[in-house]
Amino acid sequence: MEVTAVPFAEHNGIVVDSAGGLSLPFQGTVQNHLSRVHAGAQFLLAESAGGYYLLTAFPDLAGRVLPLLRESKIKYIQQAEGDLFSKVVVLDAAVDKFLQTLRKRGRAVINVAVEVMDVSNEVTCRGQFKWFVQLMD
């Protein structure tokens, strides 16, 4: 399943941008009481970017694993204005450990760090997402 086909993400307008990451265009459904981007919309983009990373970084696992978000931590840095963009960072050592554990045990966790930036390219929030991934076959 494509992350943009997840009903909640699709309903809120998450799209794959030209850089290959996820973005969230500014629209009425993502506004807060200050007419800026709601904190929940920022979280949605960050969490979705983590899931999208799993799909794109490990294409050979698509359809063979069940990824579930186990833990999340997010820090809001400043108000977000306009369209939002995401950037994912995962250490190579974390990827290696994840793949080794998944091969050995059939399940593993991986930590995915995500930054969300607004139209002024300012980081508006940072998130840490721990994904539990289990082989289905």
XYZ file of C-alpha atoms in Angstrom:
137
model
C 0.000 0.000 0.000
C 1.253 3.464 -0.828
C 1.357 5.787 2.171
C -0.628 8.378 0.228
C -3.424 5.791 -0.074
C -3.809 5.554 3.715
C -7.301 7.033 4.160
C -6.351 9.486 6.939
C -3.267 10.731 5.071
C -5.160 10.985 1.799
C -8.081 12.801 3.458
C -5.690 15.425 4.817
C -3.879 15.904 1.505
C -0.473 14.301 2.027
C 1.352 13.934 -1.294
C 4.707 12.717 -2.593
C 6.653 15.830 -3.596
C 9.105 16.371 -6.455
C 12.059 15.594 -4.164
C 10.608 12.155 -3.395
C 9.577 12.985 0.162
C 6.159 13.681 1.597
C 4.574 17.096 1.797
C 1.341 18.556 3.069
C -0.127 21.452 1.079
C -1.716 24.162 3.202
C -5.506 24.003 3.054
C -8.479 24.575 5.311
C -8.491 21.073 6.785
C -5.031 21.500 8.338
C -5.554 24.937 9.930
C -5.508 25.655 13.639
C -7.243 28.463 15.534
C -4.510 30.912 14.419
C -5.014 30.094 10.708
C -1.650 28.365 10.649
C -0.852 24.654 10.438
C -2.365 22.567 13.236
C 0.069 20.586 15.416
C -1.845 17.398 14.600
C -1.312 17.975 10.878
C 2.424 18.361 11.468
C 2.441 15.111 13.441
C 0.501 13.377 10.653
C 3.078 14.460 8.075
C 6.027 13.426 10.255
C 4.536 10.016 11.104
C 3.542 9.412 7.486
C 7.055 10.329 6.335
C 8.428 7.644 8.650
C 6.088 5.066 7.154
C 6.927 6.209 3.636
C 10.614 5.809 4.440
C 9.990 2.147 5.285
C 8.247 1.630 1.932
C 10.947 3.306 -0.140
C 14.086 2.254 1.746
C 13.169 -1.440 1.788
C 11.219 -2.110 -1.428
C 11.984 -5.841 -1.256
C 9.949 -6.001 1.978
C 6.819 -4.419 0.470
C 3.857 -6.715 0.963
C 5.932 -9.067 3.138
C 5.942 -7.142 6.410
C 3.519 -5.519 8.792
C 4.910 -2.174 10.025
C 3.279 -0.664 13.111
C 4.166 2.509 14.954
C 5.209 1.542 18.476
C 6.377 4.842 19.978
C 6.590 8.470 18.980
C 8.056 11.638 20.373
C 7.618 15.030 18.775
C 8.917 18.475 19.608
C 7.221 21.521 18.144
C 9.752 24.272 17.534
C 7.726 27.085 15.995
C 4.415 27.801 14.299
C 4.217 26.393 10.794
C 2.920 28.491 7.924
C 1.933 27.369 4.449
C 2.915 24.127 2.775
C 4.941 21.628 4.807
C 7.751 19.321 3.715
C 9.408 16.394 5.476
C 12.971 15.131 5.733
C 13.833 11.680 7.101
C 17.130 10.745 8.744
C 18.063 7.166 9.661
C 21.582 6.145 10.602
C 23.232 3.452 8.472
C 24.062 1.473 11.619
C 20.368 1.454 12.555
C 19.444 0.125 9.108
C 22.057 -2.636 9.353
C 20.881 -3.684 12.822
C 17.233 -3.586 11.709
C 17.854 -5.834 8.702
C 20.007 -8.292 10.668
C 17.402 -8.590 13.420
C 14.537 -8.917 10.940
C 16.335 -11.745 9.105
C 17.227 -13.517 12.344
C 14.011 -13.113 14.361
C 11.343 -12.258 11.792
C 10.646 -8.982 13.567
C 12.610 -5.855 14.433
C 12.338 -2.212 15.398
C 13.831 0.791 13.668
C 13.999 4.402 14.801
C 13.171 7.002 12.179
C 13.910 10.696 12.760
C 11.824 13.219 10.826
C 12.029 16.986 10.450
C 9.100 19.031 9.178
C 9.818 22.337 7.431
C 7.444 25.042 6.241
C 7.554 27.245 3.126
C 10.292 29.425 4.625
C 12.423 26.245 5.017
C 12.336 26.644 8.801
C 12.136 23.467 10.879
C 8.771 23.586 12.642
C 8.962 20.232 14.430
C 11.153 17.190 14.895
C 9.902 13.706 15.581
C 11.309 10.342 16.591
C 9.274 7.325 15.523
C 9.962 3.746 16.599
C 8.503 1.327 14.084
C 7.886 -2.348 14.863
C 8.146 -4.449 11.710
C 7.170 -8.124 11.486
C 7.540 -10.522 8.573
C 4.202 -11.936 7.454
C 5.570 -14.947 5.577
